[in-house]
PDB file of C-alpha atoms in Angstrom:
ATOM      1  CA  MET A 165      42.141  -7.755 -10.942  1.00 46.00           C
ATOM      2  CA  VAL A 166      38.716  -7.928 -12.611  1.00 41.00           C
ATOM      3  CA  ARG A 167      38.310 -11.479 -11.333  1.00 46.00           C
ATOM      4  CA  HIS A 168      38.934 -10.417  -7.692  1.00 42.00           C
ATOM      5  CA  SER A 169      36.537  -7.504  -8.089  1.00 45.00           C
ATOM      6  CA  LEU A 170      33.839  -9.837  -9.408  1.00 42.00           C
ATOM      7  CA  LYS A 171      34.348 -12.280  -6.512  1.00 46.00           C
ATOM      8  CA  PHE A 172      34.185  -9.426  -4.001  1.00 45.00           C
ATOM      9  CA  THR A 173      30.963  -8.111  -5.582  1.00 46.00           C
ATOM     10  CA  MET A 174      29.381 -11.581  -5.447  1.00 47.00           C
ATOM     11  CA  ILE A 175      30.328 -12.022  -1.770  1.00 50.00           C
ATOM     12  CA  VAL A 176      28.919  -8.588  -0.863  1.00 43.00           C
ATOM     13  CA  MET A 177      25.675  -9.381  -2.726  1.00 49.00           C
ATOM     14  CA  CYS A 178      25.291 -12.738  -0.924  1.00 46.00           C
ATOM     15  CA  VAL A 179      25.890 -11.160   2.493  1.00 43.00           C
ATOM     16  CA  PHE A 180      23.428  -8.379   1.688  1.00 45.00           C
ATOM     17  CA  CYS A 181      20.749 -10.844   0.541  1.00 46.00           C
ATOM     18  CA  LEU A 182      21.180 -13.021   3.609  1.00 43.00           C
ATOM     19  CA  SER A 183      21.020 -10.059   5.979  1.00 45.00           C
ATOM     20  CA  CYS A 184      17.856  -8.757   4.297  1.00 50.00           C
ATOM     21  CA  SER A 185      16.039 -12.054   4.545  1.00 52.00           C
ATOM     22  CA  LYS A 186      16.645 -12.465   8.302  1.00 66.00           C
ATOM     23  CA  ARG A 187      13.573 -11.817  10.412  1.00 68.00           C
ATOM     24  CA  PRO A 188      14.165  -9.474  13.321  1.00 69.00           C
ATOM     25  CA  ASP A 189      13.681 -10.796  16.856  1.00 76.00           C
ATOM     26  CA  GLY A 190      10.023 -10.782  17.839  1.00 74.00           C
ATOM     27  CA  MET A 191       8.730 -10.818  14.258  1.00 80.00           C
ATOM     28  CA  PRO A 192       5.704 -13.124  14.155  1.00 83.00           C
ATOM     29  CA  LYS A 193       5.449 -15.780  11.440  1.00 90.00           C
ATOM     30  CA  THR A 194       3.531 -14.506   8.409  1.00 91.00           C
ATOM     31  CA  TYR A 195       1.106 -16.181   6.015  1.00 93.00           C
ATOM     32  CA  SER A 196       0.037 -15.257   2.500  1.00 94.00           C
ATOM     33  CA  CYS A 197      -2.971 -12.949   2.272  1.00 94.00           C
ATOM     34  CA  THR A 198      -4.517 -11.623  -0.936  1.00 95.00           C
ATOM     35  CA  ILE A 199      -7.189  -8.949  -1.128  1.00 96.00           C
ATOM     36  CA  LYS A 200      -9.143  -8.468  -4.369  1.00 97.00           C
ATOM     37  CA  VAL A 201     -10.914  -5.138  -4.903  1.00 97.00           C
ATOM     38  CA  ILE A 202     -13.617  -4.786  -7.558  1.00 96.00           C
ATOM     39  CA  LYS A 203     -16.290  -2.239  -8.401  1.00 95.00           C
ATOM     40  CA  ASP A 204     -19.205  -3.029 -10.707  1.00 92.00           C
ATOM     41  CA  SER A 205     -17.526  -6.393 -11.511  1.00 92.00           C
ATOM     42  CA  ALA A 206     -14.329  -4.648 -12.732  1.00 95.00           C
ATOM     43  CA  PRO A 207     -10.960  -4.836 -10.940  1.00 97.00           C
ATOM     44  CA  VAL A 208      -9.815  -1.666  -9.171  1.00 96.00           C
ATOM     45  CA  GLU A 209      -6.139  -0.945  -9.838  1.00 95.00           C
ATOM     46  CA  GLY A 210      -4.056   1.205  -7.513  1.00 95.00           C
ATOM     47  CA  ALA A 211      -6.222   0.892  -4.399  1.00 96.00           C
ATOM     48  CA  ASN A 212      -4.265   1.138  -1.145  1.00 96.00           C
ATOM     49  CA  ILE A 213      -5.032  -1.516   1.453  1.00 96.00           C
ATOM     50  CA  VAL A 214      -4.050  -1.167   5.122  1.00 95.00           C
ATOM     51  CA  VAL A 215      -4.993  -3.740   7.740  1.00 94.00           C
ATOM     52  CA  TYR A 216      -5.123  -3.281  11.502  1.00 91.00           C
ATOM     53  CA  ALA A 217      -4.862  -6.223  13.880  1.00 88.00           C
ATOM     54  CA  GLU A 218      -7.613  -6.565  16.466  1.00 80.00           C
ATOM     55  CA  LYS A 219      -4.792  -7.562  18.848  1.00 77.00           C
ATOM     56  CA  PRO A 220      -2.064  -5.208  17.567  1.00 73.00           C
ATOM     57  CA  PHE A 221       1.541  -6.273  17.185  1.00 73.00           C
ATOM     58  CA  SER A 222       3.976  -3.599  18.265  1.00 72.00           C
ATOM     59  CA  ASP A 223       5.986  -2.049  15.382  1.00 78.00           C
ATOM     60  CA  LEU A 224       4.028  -3.954  12.689  1.00 84.00           C
ATOM     61  CA  VAL A 225       2.427  -2.276   9.666  1.00 89.00           C
ATOM     62  CA  THR A 226       0.699  -4.361   6.982  1.00 92.00           C
ATOM     63  CA  SER A 227      -0.433  -3.057   3.608  1.00 94.00           C
ATOM     64  CA  GLY A 228      -0.635  -3.643  -0.128  1.00 96.00           C
ATOM     65  CA  ILE A 229      -1.583  -1.982  -3.421  1.00 96.00           C
ATOM     66  CA  THR A 230      -3.880  -3.599  -5.966  1.00 97.00           C
ATOM     67  CA  ASP A 231      -2.509  -4.488  -9.388  1.00 97.00           C
ATOM     68  CA  SER A 232      -4.315  -4.350 -12.747  1.00 96.00           C
ATOM     69  CA  SER A 233      -6.280  -7.485 -11.762  1.00 97.00           C
ATOM     70  CA  GLY A 234      -7.481  -5.808  -8.550  1.00 96.00           C
ATOM     71  CA  ASN A 235      -5.313  -8.101  -6.397  1.00 97.00           C
ATOM     72  CA  ALA A 236      -3.074  -6.954  -3.549  1.00 96.00           C
ATOM     73  CA  LYS A 237      -0.681  -9.344  -1.856  1.00 95.00           C
ATOM     74  CA  LEU A 238      -0.204  -8.006   1.644  1.00 95.00           C
ATOM     75  CA  VAL A 239       3.273  -7.370   3.034  1.00 94.00           C
ATOM     76  CA  SER A 240       4.271  -6.600   6.603  1.00 92.00           C
ATOM     77  CA  LEU A 241       6.870  -4.105   7.763  1.00 90.00           C
ATOM     78  CA  TYR A 242       8.357  -4.870  11.166  1.00 86.00           C
ATOM     79  CA  LYS A 243      11.232  -2.815  12.584  1.00 84.00           C
ATOM     80  CA  ASN A 244      12.170  -1.657   9.052  1.00 84.00           C
ATOM     81  CA  VAL A 245      12.214  -5.209   7.635  1.00 88.00           C
ATOM     82  CA  GLN A 246       9.622  -6.035   4.984  1.00 90.00           C
ATOM     83  CA  VAL A 247       8.321  -9.586   4.670  1.00 90.00           C
ATOM     84  CA  LYS A 248       5.642 -11.136   2.491  1.00 93.00           C
ATOM     85  CA  GLY A 249       2.391 -11.974   4.198  1.00 93.00           C
ATOM     86  CA  ILE A 250       0.728 -11.156   7.477  1.00 92.00           C
ATOM     87  CA  PRO A 251       0.666 -12.771  10.929  1.00 91.00           C
ATOM     88  CA  GLU A 252      -2.225 -15.048  11.869  1.00 91.00           C
ATOM     89  CA  GLY A 253      -5.178 -13.158  13.355  1.00 90.00           C
ATOM     90  CA  SER A 254      -8.270 -11.023  12.813  1.00 91.00           C
ATOM     91  CA  TYR A 255      -7.909  -7.699  11.027  1.00 92.00           C
ATOM     92  CA  LYS A 256      -9.955  -4.637  10.143  1.00 93.00           C
ATOM     93  CA  MET A 257      -9.218  -3.332   6.670  1.00 94.00           C
ATOM     94  CA  VAL A 258      -9.218   0.131   5.122  1.00 96.00           C
ATOM     95  CA  VAL A 259      -9.308   0.782   1.361  1.00 96.00           C
ATOM     96  CA  THR A 260      -8.408   4.135  -0.201  1.00 95.00           C
ATOM     97  CA  LYS A 261      -7.992   5.389  -3.764  1.00 94.00           C
ATOM     98  CA  GLN A 262      -8.071   8.936  -5.043  1.00 86.00           C
ATOM     99  CA  PRO A 263      -9.802   9.613  -8.359  1.00 86.00           C
ATOM    100  CA  PHE A 264      -7.311  10.496 -11.080  1.00 87.00           C
ATOM    101  CA  LEU A 265      -7.255  14.006 -12.475  1.00 89.00           C
ATOM    102  CA  GLU A 266      -4.580  15.113 -14.878  1.00 90.00           C
ATOM    103  CA  HIS A 267      -2.788  18.355 -14.074  1.00 89.00           C
ATOM    104  CA  THR A 268      -3.358  21.256 -16.447  1.00 91.00           C
ATOM    105  CA  LYS A 269       0.171  22.536 -15.844  1.00 92.00           C
ATOM    106  CA  THR A 270       3.479  20.741 -16.292  1.00 93.00           C
ATOM    107  CA  PRO A 271       5.899  20.399 -13.359  1.00 92.00           C
ATOM    108  CA  ASP A 272       8.159  22.987 -15.063  1.00 94.00           C
ATOM    109  CA  GLU A 273       5.270  25.459 -15.261  1.00 95.00           C
ATOM    110  CA  ILE A 274       4.407  24.912 -11.606  1.00 94.00           C
ATOM    111  CA  VAL A 275       8.023  25.471 -10.495  1.00 93.00           C
ATOM    112  CA  LYS A 276       8.076  28.819 -12.315  1.00 95.00           C
ATOM    113  CA  MET A 277       5.024  30.045 -10.368  1.00 95.00           C
ATOM    114  CA  SER A 278       5.320  32.174  -7.259  1.00 96.00           C
ATOM    115  CA  PRO A 279       4.602  30.389  -3.953  1.00 95.00           C
ATOM    116  CA  GLY A 280       1.184  32.083  -3.796  1.00 96.00           C
ATOM    117  CA  GLU A 281       0.331  31.009  -7.349  1.00 96.00           C
ATOM    118  CA  GLN A 282       1.437  27.435  -6.567  1.00 95.00           C
ATOM    119  CA  MET A 283      -0.785  27.313  -3.479  1.00 95.00           C
ATOM    120  CA  ALA A 284      -3.759  28.696  -5.432  1.00 96.00           C
ATOM    121  CA  TYR A 285      -3.167  26.200  -8.259  1.00 95.00           C
ATOM    122  CA  GLU A 286      -2.936  23.255  -5.817  1.00 93.00           C
ATOM    123  CA  ARG A 287      -6.103  24.397  -3.965  1.00 95.00           C
ATOM    124  CA  GLU A 288      -8.000  24.609  -7.268  1.00 94.00           C
ATOM    125  CA  PHE A 289      -6.625  21.219  -8.397  1.00 93.00           C
ATOM    126  CA  LYS A 290      -7.675  19.581  -5.086  1.00 91.00           C
ATOM    127  CA  LYS A 291     -11.123  21.190  -5.348  1.00 93.00           C
ATOM    128  CA  LYS A 292     -11.598  19.747  -8.865  1.00 92.00           C
ATOM    129  CA  ARG A 293     -10.310  16.300  -7.821  1.00 89.00           C
ATOM    130  CA  ASP A 294     -12.564  16.246  -4.747  1.00 87.00           C
ATOM    131  CA  ALA A 295     -15.563  17.021  -6.991  1.00 90.00           C
ATOM    132  CA  LEU A 296     -14.968  13.823  -9.011  1.00 91.00           C
ATOM    133  CA  PRO A 297     -17.090  10.770  -8.135  1.00 88.00           C
ATOM    134  CA  LYS A 298     -15.557   8.793  -5.259  1.00 88.00           C
ATOM    135  CA  ILE A 299     -14.090   5.423  -6.077  1.00 91.00           C
ATOM    136  CA  VAL A 300     -14.167   4.078  -2.502  1.00 94.00           C
ATOM    137  CA  PRO A 301     -17.104   4.831  -0.191  1.00 92.00           C
ATOM    138  CA  ASP A 302     -16.136   6.956   2.846  1.00 91.00           C
ATOM    139  CA  ALA A 303     -17.067   4.223   5.351  1.00 92.00           C
ATOM    140  CA  LEU A 304     -14.312   1.959   3.965  1.00 94.00           C
ATOM    141  CA  THR A 305     -11.593   4.622   4.155  1.00 94.00           C
ATOM    142  CA  LYS A 306     -11.487   5.053   7.937  1.00 93.00           C
ATOM    143  CA  ARG A 307     -10.327   2.618  10.572  1.00 91.00           C
ATOM    144  CA  ASP A 308     -13.188   3.530  12.936  1.00 91.00           C
ATOM    145  CA  THR A 309     -15.982   3.043  10.379  1.00 92.00           C
ATOM    146  CA  THR A 310     -14.821   0.251   8.083  1.00 95.00           C
ATOM    147  CA  PRO A 311     -16.957  -2.897   8.187  1.00 95.00           C
ATOM    148  CA  LEU A 312     -14.270  -4.829   6.294  1.00 94.00           C
ATOM    149  CA  LYS A 313     -12.579  -7.681   8.135  1.00 93.00           C
ATOM    150  CA  VAL A 314     -10.183 -10.385   7.069  1.00 92.00           C
ATOM    151  CA  GLU A 315      -9.236 -13.505   9.015  1.00 91.00           C
ATOM    152  CA  VAL A 316      -5.740 -14.912   8.464  1.00 93.00           C
ATOM    153  CA  THR A 317      -4.969 -18.478   9.504  1.00 92.00           C
ATOM    154  CA  THR A 318      -1.942 -20.690   9.025  1.00 91.00           C
ATOM    155  CA  GLN A 319      -3.539 -21.469   5.642  1.00 92.00           C
ATOM    156  CA  GLY A 320      -3.379 -17.766   4.758  1.00 88.00           C
ATOM    157  CA  GLY A 321      -6.225 -15.426   4.002  1.00 89.00           C
ATOM    158  CA  ASN A 322      -8.241 -14.129   1.068  1.00 90.00           C
ATOM    159  CA  LEU A 323     -10.951 -11.536   0.770  1.00 92.00           C
ATOM    160  CA  GLU A 324     -12.836 -10.034  -2.166  1.00 94.00           C
ATOM    161  CA  VAL A 325     -14.201  -6.538  -1.627  1.00 95.00           C
ATOM    162  CA  ASP A 326     -16.904  -5.282  -3.987  1.00 95.00           C
ATOM    163  CA  LEU A 327     -16.962  -1.489  -3.546  1.00 94.00           C
ATOM    164  CA  SER A 328     -20.324  -1.220  -5.302  1.00 91.00           C
ATOM    165  CA  LYS A 329     -21.984  -2.990  -2.332  1.00 91.00           C
ATOM    166  CA  TYR A 330     -21.214  -0.128   0.069  1.00 89.00           C
TER     167      TYR A 330
END
């Protein structure tokens, strides 16, 4: 009985893995693209990267998050299927990262507050966080104003962004 259950589980896992790896119809071929984000020669961890194609692909969203080395490997989401890499082309890039501010209240304390107290606490928290020095300059955080561009070829793409230059 256990043996049949194990075989069934293995078959289900194989079918699931194969179905997940299939590209949906219309999904363009993707190539590796790495973005490195630094500030004052130090890697920036936890920066969100979103790229926008100059000739947009319908239903395609490409993004990544930097690791402790400041590197983000871009992934593309197309019709709810995620694949590594990005299609060949020219892209504008947006970088965002909120400064970190630790809450003064625990989640349990916040839940015990009245709705009005919660709203006041969140407004005050946002006000304090917004007063912290910005990590990413405003011009890089908006699609319309970002000067950042990355070119992806069949060889892939790489870009290093030094936030201290903006």
